[in-house]
Short mmCIF file of C-alpha atoms in Angstrom, two decimals:
data_model
loop_
_atom_site.label_atom_id
_atom_site.label_comp_id
_atom_site.label_asym_id
_atom_site.label_seq_id
_atom_site.Cartn_x
_atom_site.Cartn_y
_atom_site.Cartn_z
CA UNK A 370 -22.16 -12.41 11.21
CA UNK A 371 -19.30 -12.96 8.72
CA UNK A 372 -20.15 -10.99 5.56
CA UNK A 373 -16.60 -10.84 4.21
CA UNK A 374 -16.01 -14.53 4.85
CA UNK A 375 -19.26 -15.43 3.13
CA UNK A 376 -18.38 -13.28 0.11
CA UNK A 377 -14.89 -14.81 -0.08
CA UNK A 378 -16.33 -18.34 0.16
CA UNK A 379 -18.88 -17.65 -2.58
CA UNK A 380 -16.28 -16.20 -4.93
CA UNK A 381 -13.92 -19.09 -4.30
CA UNK A 382 -16.58 -21.65 -5.19
CA UNK A 383 -18.19 -19.96 -8.18
CA UNK A 384 -15.76 -17.19 -9.28
CA UNK A 385 -18.62 -14.74 -8.86
CA UNK A 386 -20.32 -13.08 -5.91
CA UNK A 387 -22.76 -10.34 -5.00
CA UNK A 388 -21.55 -6.96 -3.76
CA UNK A 389 -19.57 -6.82 -0.54
CA UNK A 390 -20.92 -3.49 0.67
CA UNK A 391 -19.17 -1.19 3.15
CA UNK A 392 -20.96 1.50 5.17
CA UNK A 393 -19.53 4.30 7.30
CA UNK A 394 -20.98 7.43 8.94
CA UNK A 395 -18.16 9.46 7.35
CA UNK A 396 -18.22 8.17 3.77
CA UNK A 397 -20.65 7.20 1.05
CA UNK A 398 -21.47 3.52 0.63
CA UNK A 399 -18.54 1.66 -0.93
CA UNK A 400 -17.88 -1.82 -2.30
CA UNK A 401 -14.91 -4.17 -1.99
CA UNK A 402 -14.28 -5.89 -5.34
CA UNK A 403 -13.84 -9.58 -4.54
CA UNK A 404 -11.28 -9.97 -7.33
CA UNK A 405 -8.80 -7.83 -5.33
CA UNK A 406 -8.80 -10.49 -2.59
CA UNK A 407 -7.81 -13.22 -5.07
CA UNK A 408 -5.01 -11.42 -6.90
CA UNK A 409 -1.84 -13.04 -8.18
CA UNK A 410 1.55 -11.46 -7.43
CA UNK A 411 1.59 -9.84 -10.87
CA UNK A 412 -1.77 -8.14 -10.24
CA UNK A 413 -0.84 -6.75 -6.82
CA UNK A 414 0.15 -3.09 -6.39
CA UNK A 415 3.85 -2.31 -6.10
CA UNK A 416 3.64 -1.74 -2.34
CA UNK A 417 2.33 -5.26 -1.72
CA UNK A 418 4.87 -6.84 -4.05
CA UNK A 419 7.65 -4.95 -2.27
CA UNK A 420 6.47 -6.24 1.11
CA UNK A 421 6.31 -9.84 -0.11
CA UNK A 422 9.82 -9.56 -1.56
CA UNK A 423 11.11 -8.26 1.80
CA UNK A 424 9.48 -11.02 3.86
CA UNK A 425 11.85 -13.52 5.45
CA UNK A 426 12.11 -16.18 8.16
CA UNK A 427 8.96 -17.25 9.96
CA UNK A 428 6.19 -15.12 8.46
CA UNK A 429 2.79 -14.17 9.88
CA UNK A 430 0.17 -12.92 7.40
CA UNK A 431 -2.32 -10.91 9.49
CA UNK A 432 -5.91 -10.53 8.27
CA UNK A 433 -5.12 -12.93 5.45
CA UNK A 434 -8.69 -13.04 4.03
CA UNK A 435 -8.50 -15.38 1.02
CA UNK A 436 -4.78 -16.02 1.54
CA UNK A 437 -3.45 -14.44 -1.66
CA UNK A 438 -0.30 -13.11 0.01
CA UNK A 439 0.30 -16.34 1.93
CA UNK A 440 -0.02 -18.38 -1.25
CA UNK A 441 2.62 -16.31 -3.05
CA UNK A 442 5.07 -16.85 -0.18
CA UNK A 443 4.15 -20.50 0.21
CA UNK A 444 4.79 -21.08 -3.50
CA UNK A 445 8.26 -19.60 -2.94
CA UNK A 446 8.92 -22.26 -0.31
CA UNK A 447 8.70 -19.87 2.63
CA UNK A 448 7.38 -20.61 6.12
CA UNK A 449 4.17 -18.57 6.35
CA UNK A 450 1.21 -18.72 8.74
CA UNK A 451 -2.07 -17.01 7.83
CA UNK A 452 -4.33 -15.62 10.54
CA UNK A 453 -7.87 -14.25 10.33
CA UNK A 454 -10.87 -13.90 12.64
CA UNK A 455 -13.32 -14.91 9.89
CA UNK A 456 -14.26 -18.61 10.10
CA UNK A 457 -15.35 -18.77 6.45
CA UNK A 458 -12.18 -17.04 5.29
CA UNK A 459 -10.09 -19.55 7.24
CA UNK A 460 -12.07 -22.42 5.71
CA UNK A 461 -11.59 -20.97 2.22
CA UNK A 462 -7.84 -20.57 2.71
CA UNK A 463 -7.57 -24.21 3.70
CA UNK A 464 -9.55 -25.22 0.61
CA UNK A 465 -7.24 -23.11 -1.56
CA UNK A 466 -4.22 -24.96 -0.18
CA UNK A 467 -2.78 -22.60 2.43
CA UNK A 468 -0.95 -25.02 4.73
CA UNK A 469 -0.81 -23.05 8.00
CA UNK A 470 -3.99 -21.19 8.92
CA UNK A 471 -5.16 -19.96 12.33
CA UNK A 472 -8.60 -18.60 13.20
CA UNK A 473 -7.69 -16.14 15.94
CA UNK A 474 -7.50 -12.49 16.95
CA UNK A 475 -4.05 -11.01 16.36
CA UNK A 476 -4.01 -9.52 19.85
CA UNK A 477 -4.34 -12.93 21.52
CA UNK A 478 -1.85 -14.76 19.29
CA UNK A 479 1.21 -16.48 20.73
CA UNK A 480 4.41 -17.61 19.04
CA UNK A 481 7.45 -15.94 17.48
CA UNK A 482 7.68 -14.52 13.97
CA UNK A 483 10.51 -12.89 12.02
CA UNK A 484 8.21 -11.03 9.63
CA UNK A 485 4.69 -9.85 10.36
CA UNK A 486 2.75 -8.80 7.27
CA UNK A 487 -0.17 -6.38 7.64
CA UNK A 488 -1.13 -5.57 4.06
CA UNK A 489 -4.12 -3.92 2.40
CA UNK A 490 -4.12 -1.41 5.27
CA UNK A 491 -3.75 -4.33 7.65
CA UNK A 492 -2.62 -2.11 10.53
CA UNK A 493 -6.17 -0.79 10.45
CA UNK A 494 -7.15 -3.62 12.80
CA UNK A 495 -5.64 -1.57 15.65
CA UNK A 496 -8.79 0.53 15.35
CA UNK A 497 -7.82 3.68 17.26
CA UNK A 498 -4.69 5.61 18.23
CA UNK A 499 -5.48 4.86 21.86
CA UNK A 500 -4.92 1.19 21.16
CA UNK A 501 -1.47 1.63 19.58
CA UNK A 502 0.42 0.87 22.85
CA UNK A 503 -1.48 -2.44 23.03
CA UNK A 504 -0.38 -3.20 19.48
CA UNK A 505 3.29 -2.61 20.30
CA UNK A 506 2.96 -4.61 23.51
CA UNK A 507 1.76 -7.54 21.41
CA UNK A 508 4.75 -7.07 19.12
CA UNK A 509 6.98 -7.32 22.20
CA UNK A 510 5.49 -10.78 22.68
CA UNK A 511 5.44 -12.23 19.15
CA UNK A 512 8.08 -10.39 17.10
CA UNK A 513 11.33 -12.34 17.15
CA UNK A 514 14.64 -10.66 17.92
CA UNK A 515 15.74 -8.75 14.82
CA UNK A 516 12.26 -9.16 13.32
CA UNK A 517 10.22 -6.77 11.21
CA UNK A 518 6.63 -5.68 10.69
CA UNK A 519 5.75 -4.72 7.11
CA UNK A 520 2.52 -2.76 7.03
CA UNK A 521 0.78 -0.36 4.72
CA UNK A 522 -1.69 2.40 5.45
CA UNK A 523 -2.91 5.70 4.00
CA UNK A 524 -2.90 9.33 5.01
CA UNK A 525 -6.54 10.22 4.35
CA UNK A 526 -6.23 13.91 5.23
CA UNK A 527 -6.84 14.54 1.53
CA UNK A 528 -10.51 13.76 2.16
CA UNK A 529 -10.75 17.06 4.02
CA UNK A 530 -8.85 19.13 1.45
CA UNK A 531 -10.62 22.22 0.08
CA UNK A 532 -10.46 23.45 -3.52
CA UNK A 533 -7.68 25.79 -2.37
CA UNK A 534 -5.57 22.86 -1.21
CA UNK A 535 -6.09 23.54 2.49
CA UNK A 536 -6.83 20.71 4.94
CA UNK A 537 -9.85 21.71 7.03
CA UNK A 538 -10.74 19.20 9.74
CA UNK A 539 -14.10 19.46 11.56
CA UNK A 540 -13.78 21.07 15.01
CA UNK A 541 -15.52 18.16 16.71
CA UNK A 542 -13.32 15.50 15.12
CA UNK A 543 -10.62 13.54 16.93
CA UNK A 544 -7.85 11.97 14.87
CA UNK A 545 -9.02 12.09 11.25
CA UNK A 546 -7.88 8.53 10.52
CA UNK A 547 -10.19 6.87 13.07
CA UNK A 548 -13.37 5.53 11.50
CA UNK A 549 -16.13 3.01 12.04
CA UNK A 550 -17.39 0.63 9.36
CA UNK A 551 -19.99 -2.06 8.85
CA UNK A 552 -20.05 -4.66 6.05
CA UNK A 553 -22.95 -6.37 4.36
CA UNK A 554 -23.04 -9.27 1.92
CA UNK A 555 -26.49 -10.30 0.68
CA UNK A 556 -28.56 -10.60 3.88
CA UNK A 557 -25.54 -11.03 6.17
CA UNK A 558 -24.83 -7.83 8.10
CA UNK A 559 -21.71 -7.62 10.25
CA UNK A 560 -21.18 -5.78 13.51
CA UNK A 561 -19.69 -2.26 13.37
CA UNK A 562 -15.91 -2.21 13.80
CA UNK A 563 -13.27 0.47 14.32
CA UNK A 564 -10.63 0.92 11.62
CA UNK A 565 -7.50 3.07 11.64
CA UNK A 566 -5.85 4.91 8.76
CA UNK A 567 -2.62 6.23 10.27
CA UNK A 568 -0.32 8.71 8.58
CA UNK A 569 3.39 7.93 8.56
CA UNK A 570 4.43 10.73 10.92
CA UNK A 571 1.89 9.69 13.56
CA UNK A 572 2.95 6.05 13.21
CA UNK A 573 6.57 7.06 13.81
CA UNK A 574 5.59 9.04 16.92
CA UNK A 575 3.51 6.24 18.42
CA UNK A 576 6.14 3.62 17.61
CA UNK A 577 8.98 5.70 19.07
CA UNK A 578 7.20 6.04 22.41
CA UNK A 579 6.95 2.25 22.61
CA UNK A 580 10.56 1.48 21.69
CA UNK A 581 10.12 0.88 17.95
CA UNK A 582 11.51 2.53 14.83
CA UNK A 583 9.62 3.12 11.57
CA UNK A 584 11.25 3.25 8.15
CA UNK A 585 9.20 4.46 5.18
CA UNK A 586 9.97 1.89 2.48
CA UNK A 587 7.71 2.92 -0.41
CA UNK A 588 4.92 5.30 -1.31
CA UNK A 589 1.94 4.50 -3.52
CA UNK A 590 -0.11 6.60 -5.90
CA UNK A 591 -3.09 7.12 -3.59
CA UNK A 592 -1.58 8.64 -0.42
CA UNK A 593 -0.62 5.13 0.72
CA UNK A 594 2.74 3.94 1.95
CA UNK A 595 4.64 0.85 3.07
CA UNK A 596 6.42 1.01 6.43
CA UNK A 597 8.94 -1.30 8.09
CA UNK A 598 8.68 -1.40 11.88
CA UNK A 599 11.57 -2.76 13.95
CA UNK A 600 12.48 -2.85 17.62
CA UNK A 601 15.01 -0.19 18.62
CA UNK A 602 18.33 -1.61 19.82
#
């Protein structure tokens, strides 16, 4: 039940793979291009490059997939640990030469890290707004004193924008950034999972209630942004 891991493993071995398909009740069928998971620093969007340049100390790369971000930092001589719940992704990262790899859920991880990277909408693993306090509680445990979380996300309210430029949300909808997805690669179909797209203002509100501050570091071209989360003094 590891469609993304299987796709990553196939691409690593042969430099080609079938479609990694993504399904959601809210959106049309989509596809994740496997090449985006194997990018070099030069091919990454500005937001990701900015985050990598800001990383320091003991670094945790959350949802590392093929390990492209970890490899950039490792090549710079930095102390980085990659984490992912996909067994095949973890195996592929090891084959690619990532030195520190852990197959584990972020919410059960132990240790202390100075920088926690959550890129390619990595904070989406929180799933729902209701789970945000659990996320910050985990940061209380693993974020070192003076540490930082560098995460990107998107404000997808534009999906509900009319031709007149007005945002019209369905009456029966909760927070518009909460969605459910399912992936498929060849005949491997994954379980449905919750994914969160959180706008910057909501992230600031949720963080503030849990004792954290959010600084907007950069904005992308597609309603995306990079945020730096730190513990309030």
